[in-house]
PDB file of C-alpha atoms in Angstrom:
ATOM      1  CA  MET A  28     109.277  58.871 128.926  1.00 60.00           C
ATOM      2  CA  LEU A  29     106.570  61.345 129.857  1.00 69.00           C
ATOM      3  CA  LYS A  30     105.391  60.757 133.420  1.00 74.00           C
ATOM      4  CA  THR A  31     101.791  60.632 132.197  1.00 79.00           C
ATOM      5  CA  TYR A  32     102.616  57.570 130.105  1.00 78.00           C
ATOM      6  CA  ALA A  33     104.690  55.808 132.759  1.00 79.00           C
ATOM      7  CA  CYS A  34     103.307  53.600 135.492  1.00 82.00           C
ATOM      8  CA  PRO A  35     104.621  54.872 138.838  1.00 82.00           C
ATOM      9  CA  SER A  36     104.989  51.253 140.029  1.00 80.00           C
ATOM     10  CA  ASP A  37     107.559  50.474 137.328  1.00 76.00           C
ATOM     11  CA  PRO A  38     110.934  50.587 139.091  1.00 70.00           C
ATOM     12  CA  ARG A  39     112.558  51.422 135.757  1.00 63.00           C
ATOM     13  CA  SER A  40     110.508  54.610 135.137  1.00 59.00           C
ATOM     14  CA  GLY A  41     112.617  57.451 133.832  1.00 59.00           C
ATOM     15  CA  LYS A  42     115.388  55.057 132.792  1.00 58.00           C
ATOM     16  CA  PHE A  43     114.282  54.281 129.238  1.00 57.00           C
ATOM     17  CA  VAL A  44     117.152  55.132 126.927  1.00 54.00           C
ATOM     18  CA  ASN A  45     117.555  53.200 123.708  1.00 54.00           C
ATOM     19  CA  PRO A  46     120.906  53.874 122.058  1.00 55.00           C
ATOM     20  CA  LEU A  47     119.498  52.690 118.711  1.00 56.00           C
ATOM     21  CA  ASP A  48     116.817  55.358 118.302  1.00 54.00           C
ATOM     22  CA  ASN A  49     114.529  57.819 120.053  1.00 57.00           C
ATOM     23  CA  HIS A  50     111.021  56.605 120.837  1.00 60.00           C
ATOM     24  CA  GLY A  51     108.341  57.855 123.185  1.00 63.00           C
ATOM     25  CA  TYR A  52     107.815  54.900 125.511  1.00 70.00           C
ATOM     26  CA  SER A  53     104.532  54.143 127.247  1.00 80.00           C
ATOM     27  CA  SER A  54     103.229  51.747 129.879  1.00 85.00           C
ATOM     28  CA  TYR A  55      99.771  51.842 128.280  1.00 90.00           C
ATOM     29  CA  LEU A  56      98.829  50.374 124.889  1.00 89.00           C
ATOM     30  CA  ALA A  57      95.756  50.692 122.678  1.00 90.00           C
ATOM     31  CA  VAL A  58      93.565  47.576 122.594  1.00 92.00           C
ATOM     32  CA  GLU A  59      93.151  46.592 118.961  1.00 90.00           C
ATOM     33  CA  GLY A  60      90.979  43.551 119.602  1.00 89.00           C
ATOM     34  CA  PHE A  61      91.977  39.919 119.974  1.00 86.00           C
ATOM     35  CA  SER A  62      95.486  40.387 118.549  1.00 82.00           C
ATOM     36  CA  THR A  63      97.874  43.161 117.555  1.00 77.00           C
ATOM     37  CA  LEU A  64      96.439  42.869 114.052  1.00 78.00           C
ATOM     38  CA  GLY A  65      92.849  42.725 115.298  1.00 82.00           C
ATOM     39  CA  LYS A  66      90.094  45.092 114.328  1.00 90.00           C
ATOM     40  CA  GLU A  67      87.509  43.896 116.869  1.00 93.00           C
ATOM     41  CA  GLY A  68      88.504  46.556 119.409  1.00 94.00           C
ATOM     42  CA  VAL A  69      88.144  50.319 119.450  1.00 95.00           C
ATOM     43  CA  MET A  70      91.649  51.595 118.679  1.00 92.00           C
ATOM     44  CA  TYR A  71      93.433  49.885 115.775  1.00 88.00           C
ATOM     45  CA  LEU A  72      95.363  51.171 112.763  1.00 83.00           C
ATOM     46  CA  ASN A  73      93.243  53.696 110.817  1.00 88.00           C
ATOM     47  CA  SER A  74      90.177  53.009 112.979  1.00 91.00           C
ATOM     48  CA  LYS A  75      87.302  55.437 112.911  1.00 94.00           C
ATOM     49  CA  THR A  76      85.290  53.841 115.680  1.00 95.00           C
ATOM     50  CA  ALA A  77      82.354  55.934 116.856  1.00 96.00           C
ATOM     51  CA  ILE A  78      80.783  55.449 120.276  1.00 96.00           C
ATOM     52  CA  SER A  79      77.695  54.091 118.453  1.00 97.00           C
ATOM     53  CA  HIS A  80      79.859  51.220 117.144  1.00 97.00           C
ATOM     54  CA  ILE A  81      80.513  49.995 120.701  1.00 97.00           C
ATOM     55  CA  THR A  82      77.406  47.825 121.000  1.00 96.00           C
ATOM     56  CA  ASP A  83      78.910  45.675 123.775  1.00 95.00           C
ATOM     57  CA  GLY A  84      78.656  48.775 125.958  1.00 94.00           C
ATOM     58  CA  SER A  85      81.310  51.360 126.670  1.00 95.00           C
ATOM     59  CA  SER A  86      81.658  50.165 130.273  1.00 93.00           C
ATOM     60  CA  SER A  87      82.379  46.627 128.995  1.00 92.00           C
ATOM     61  CA  THR A  88      84.988  47.529 126.376  1.00 95.00           C
ATOM     62  CA  ILE A  89      88.662  48.093 127.194  1.00 95.00           C
ATOM     63  CA  MET A  90      90.379  50.765 125.082  1.00 96.00           C
ATOM     64  CA  VAL A  91      93.793  50.923 126.780  1.00 95.00           C
ATOM     65  CA  ALA A  92      95.637  48.178 128.673  1.00 93.00           C
ATOM     66  CA  GLU A  93      98.739  48.372 130.817  1.00 91.00           C
ATOM     67  CA  ARG A  94     101.878  46.601 129.602  1.00 85.00           C
ATOM     68  CA  PRO A  95     105.255  47.995 130.640  1.00 80.00           C
ATOM     69  CA  PRO A  96     107.832  48.806 127.976  1.00 74.00           C
ATOM     70  CA  LEU A  97     110.047  45.802 127.352  1.00 65.00           C
ATOM     71  CA  MET A  98     113.776  45.561 126.740  1.00 55.00           C
ATOM     72  CA  LEU A  99     114.118  43.470 123.606  1.00 50.00           C
ATOM     73  CA  GLY A 100     117.478  44.299 122.031  1.00 48.00           C
ATOM     74  CA  ALA A 101     117.000  45.877 118.606  1.00 47.00           C
ATOM     75  CA  ASN A 102     113.234  46.065 119.245  1.00 48.00           C
ATOM     76  CA  TRP A 103     114.081  47.368 122.693  1.00 45.00           C
ATOM     77  CA  GLY A 104     110.803  48.819 123.798  1.00 45.00           C
ATOM     78  CA  TRP A 105     107.542  47.542 122.434  1.00 46.00           C
ATOM     79  CA  GLY A 106     105.468  50.373 123.803  1.00 47.00           C
ATOM     80  CA  TRP A 107     106.550  53.307 121.624  1.00 44.00           C
ATOM     81  CA  TRP A 108     104.095  55.578 119.811  1.00 44.00           C
ATOM     82  CA  ASP A 109     105.760  56.622 116.537  1.00 42.00           C
ATOM     83  CA  SER A 110     105.646  53.561 114.311  1.00 44.00           C
ATOM     84  CA  TYR A 111     103.352  51.874 111.810  1.00 44.00           C
ATOM     85  CA  ASP A 112     104.253  48.538 113.409  1.00 46.00           C
ATOM     86  CA  GLU A 113     101.105  47.903 115.420  1.00 43.00           C
ATOM     87  CA  GLY A 114     102.951  45.827 118.000  1.00 46.00           C
ATOM     88  CA  ASP A 115     104.614  49.028 119.078  1.00 57.00           C
ATOM     89  CA  VAL A 116     101.436  50.861 120.032  1.00 76.00           C
ATOM     90  CA  GLY A 117      98.720  48.274 120.448  1.00 79.00           C
ATOM     91  CA  ILE A 118      97.999  44.988 122.101  1.00 82.00           C
ATOM     92  CA  GLY A 119      95.542  42.163 121.629  1.00 78.00           C
ATOM     93  CA  LEU A 120      93.687  40.659 124.571  1.00 81.00           C
ATOM     94  CA  ARG A 121      93.337  37.114 123.231  1.00 77.00           C
ATOM     95  CA  ASN A 122      96.834  36.903 121.853  1.00 66.00           C
ATOM     96  CA  THR A 123      98.585  33.666 122.750  1.00 60.00           C
ATOM     97  CA  THR A 124     101.639  34.421 120.628  1.00 59.00           C
ATOM     98  CA  LEU A 125     105.039  34.375 122.323  1.00 60.00           C
ATOM     99  CA  LEU A 126     108.067  36.170 120.968  1.00 58.00           C
ATOM    100  CA  SER A 127     110.814  33.943 119.632  1.00 57.00           C
ATOM    101  CA  GLY A 128     113.203  32.917 122.358  1.00 58.00           C
ATOM    102  CA  ALA A 129     110.460  32.547 124.962  1.00 61.00           C
ATOM    103  CA  GLY A 130     111.235  30.020 127.642  1.00 61.00           C
ATOM    104  CA  THR A 131     109.239  26.905 128.458  1.00 62.00           C
ATOM    105  CA  ASN A 132     107.860  28.449 131.665  1.00 62.00           C
ATOM    106  CA  CYS A 133     105.561  30.900 129.873  1.00 65.00           C
ATOM    107  CA  PRO A 134     101.925  30.900 131.057  1.00 60.00           C
ATOM    108  CA  VAL A 135      99.395  29.320 128.691  1.00 58.00           C
ATOM    109  CA  PRO A 136      97.086  30.842 127.719  1.00 55.00           C
ATOM    110  CA  ALA A 137      98.864  34.144 128.265  1.00 59.00           C
ATOM    111  CA  TYR A 138      95.835  36.449 128.166  1.00 63.00           C
ATOM    112  CA  PHE A 139      96.638  38.407 131.318  1.00 69.00           C
ATOM    113  CA  GLY A 140      99.012  37.864 134.173  1.00 64.00           C
ATOM    114  CA  PRO A 141     102.120  38.958 135.984  1.00 61.00           C
ATOM    115  CA  GLY A 142     105.064  39.678 133.730  1.00 54.00           C
ATOM    116  CA  ALA A 143     107.650  37.911 135.803  1.00 41.00           C
ATOM    117  CA  ARG A 144     108.807  34.376 136.474  1.00 37.00           C
ATOM    118  CA  SER A 145     108.765  35.027 140.210  1.00 30.00           C
ATOM    119  CA  ALA A 146     105.382  36.766 140.241  1.00 33.00           C
ATOM    120  CA  ASP A 147     103.840  34.139 142.502  1.00 33.00           C
ATOM    121  CA  THR A 148     105.860  35.648 145.350  1.00 37.00           C
ATOM    122  CA  ASN A 149     105.577  39.227 144.033  1.00 35.00           C
ATOM    123  CA  SER A 150     109.360  39.412 144.159  1.00 36.00           C
ATOM    124  CA  TYR A 151     109.436  40.867 140.646  1.00 36.00           C
ATOM    125  CA  ILE A 152     108.683  44.340 142.004  1.00 34.00           C
ATOM    126  CA  GLY A 153     111.907  46.308 142.068  1.00 34.00           C
ATOM    127  CA  ASN A 154     114.051  43.458 140.733  1.00 34.00           C
ATOM    128  CA  PRO A 155     116.486  44.183 137.897  1.00 38.00           C
ATOM    129  CA  ALA A 156     114.909  43.949 134.449  1.00 38.00           C
ATOM    130  CA  GLY A 157     116.760  40.722 133.711  1.00 34.00           C
ATOM    131  CA  THR A 158     114.665  38.724 136.176  1.00 40.00           C
ATOM    132  CA  TYR A 159     111.550  38.556 133.997  1.00 54.00           C
ATOM    133  CA  ASP A 160     111.162  36.914 130.613  1.00 60.00           C
ATOM    134  CA  ALA A 161     110.030  39.662 128.241  1.00 59.00           C
ATOM    135  CA  ASN A 162     109.529  37.123 125.459  1.00 61.00           C
ATOM    136  CA  CYS A 163     106.714  35.508 127.460  1.00 67.00           C
ATOM    137  CA  HIS A 164     104.961  38.738 128.302  1.00 71.00           C
ATOM    138  CA  ALA A 165     105.247  41.104 125.326  1.00 72.00           C
ATOM    139  CA  MET A 166     101.851  40.161 123.927  1.00 74.00           C
ATOM    140  CA  HIS A 167      99.520  40.436 126.907  1.00 78.00           C
ATOM    141  CA  PRO A 168      98.700  43.027 129.588  1.00 84.00           C
ATOM    142  CA  TRP A 169     100.555  42.972 132.915  1.00 83.00           C
ATOM    143  CA  SER A 170     102.099  45.418 135.340  1.00 83.00           C
ATOM    144  CA  PHE A 171     104.520  45.895 138.187  1.00 80.00           C
ATOM    145  CA  HIS A 172     101.553  46.303 140.545  1.00 81.00           C
ATOM    146  CA  THR A 173     100.826  43.453 142.900  1.00 79.00           C
ATOM    147  CA  GLY A 174      97.874  41.387 141.683  1.00 81.00           C
ATOM    148  CA  GLY A 175      96.745  43.097 138.479  1.00 85.00           C
ATOM    149  CA  ALA A 176      96.986  45.933 135.969  1.00 89.00           C
ATOM    150  CA  THR A 177      95.209  49.148 135.060  1.00 93.00           C
ATOM    151  CA  MET A 178      92.738  49.254 132.154  1.00 94.00           C
ATOM    152  CA  ALA A 179      90.920  52.234 130.622  1.00 96.00           C
ATOM    153  CA  PHE A 180      87.413  51.578 129.313  1.00 96.00           C
ATOM    154  CA  ALA A 181      85.503  53.245 126.477  1.00 97.00           C
ATOM    155  CA  ASP A 182      83.233  55.025 128.975  1.00 97.00           C
ATOM    156  CA  GLY A 183      86.277  56.903 130.316  1.00 97.00           C
ATOM    157  CA  SER A 184      86.587  54.892 133.517  1.00 97.00           C
ATOM    158  CA  VAL A 185      89.911  53.451 134.633  1.00 96.00           C
ATOM    159  CA  ARG A 186      89.848  50.216 136.614  1.00 94.00           C
ATOM    160  CA  PHE A 187      92.406  48.020 138.289  1.00 93.00           C
ATOM    161  CA  MET A 188      91.745  44.524 136.967  1.00 90.00           C
ATOM    162  CA  THR A 189      92.990  41.627 139.067  1.00 86.00           C
ATOM    163  CA  TYR A 190      94.802  38.702 137.474  1.00 80.00           C
ATOM    164  CA  GLN A 191      91.895  36.444 138.537  1.00 80.00           C
ATOM    165  CA  VAL A 192      89.841  37.836 135.623  1.00 81.00           C
ATOM    166  CA  GLY A 193      92.272  36.493 133.016  1.00 74.00           C
ATOM    167  CA  SER A 194      89.704  34.425 131.130  1.00 75.00           C
ATOM    168  CA  VAL A 195      87.279  37.383 130.946  1.00 84.00           C
ATOM    169  CA  ILE A 196      89.804  39.804 129.434  1.00 85.00           C
ATOM    170  CA  PRO A 197      89.317  38.675 125.770  1.00 86.00           C
ATOM    171  CA  ALA A 198      85.574  39.426 125.973  1.00 88.00           C
ATOM    172  CA  LEU A 199      86.402  42.974 127.044  1.00 92.00           C
ATOM    173  CA  ALA A 200      88.609  43.474 123.964  1.00 90.00           C
ATOM    174  CA  THR A 201      85.740  43.648 121.483  1.00 93.00           C
ATOM    175  CA  ARG A 202      83.400  46.539 120.806  1.00 95.00           C
ATOM    176  CA  ALA A 203      80.632  44.449 119.207  1.00 95.00           C
ATOM    177  CA  GLY A 204      81.302  40.770 119.929  1.00 92.00           C
ATOM    178  CA  GLY A 205      78.160  40.215 121.979  1.00 91.00           C
ATOM    179  CA  GLU A 206      80.053  38.822 124.982  1.00 83.00           C
ATOM    180  CA  ILE A 207      78.611  39.514 128.415  1.00 74.00           C
ATOM    181  CA  PRO A 208      81.482  39.555 130.935  1.00 71.00           C
ATOM    182  CA  ASP A 209      80.791  38.971 134.612  1.00 64.00           C
ATOM    183  CA  PRO A 210      81.067  42.460 136.209  1.00 57.00           C
ATOM    184  CA  SER A 211      81.799  40.965 139.635  1.00 59.00           C
ATOM    185  CA  LEU A 212      85.233  39.883 138.416  1.00 52.00           C
ATOM    186  CA  ASN A 213      86.853  43.327 138.323  1.00 49.00           C
TER     187      ASN A 213
END
């Protein structure tokens, strides 16, 4: 994994080796809209979004969201950049889908939140990969940082968004949805 595409807080950085194939892993995914098949965002398959199409405002539209690469067996690392499968490169910010095999302790709705079962004590940082349920957290942004994740906006700014803004995150996924998110929540 290129260091530029890896979150320095991920204790697994530099250890991504998939014996099944060679992919370029990333901790940061394009925001396609509400789901991985959405077209409400800025960066989706074959998009040609111009800055003039972002009528919600470039400072109120997330283009890239943090979500660490996951270890999912044959689909080992959702977070690679060489596939036509949009789940590999993009993420939706109102996606409530869970991967099959998800446990009953998954957060609902799972818009944004820590990607670990023990996140309430922050003990997920540095724990072995097997201590979080990837099936719960493949479809929403999260990070190994304490309290939030990094998001890149269409105006070029990068902000650390706290998990307290979870319900606001879907409004920031659209380029022209007319939502007015509360700026005090970031």
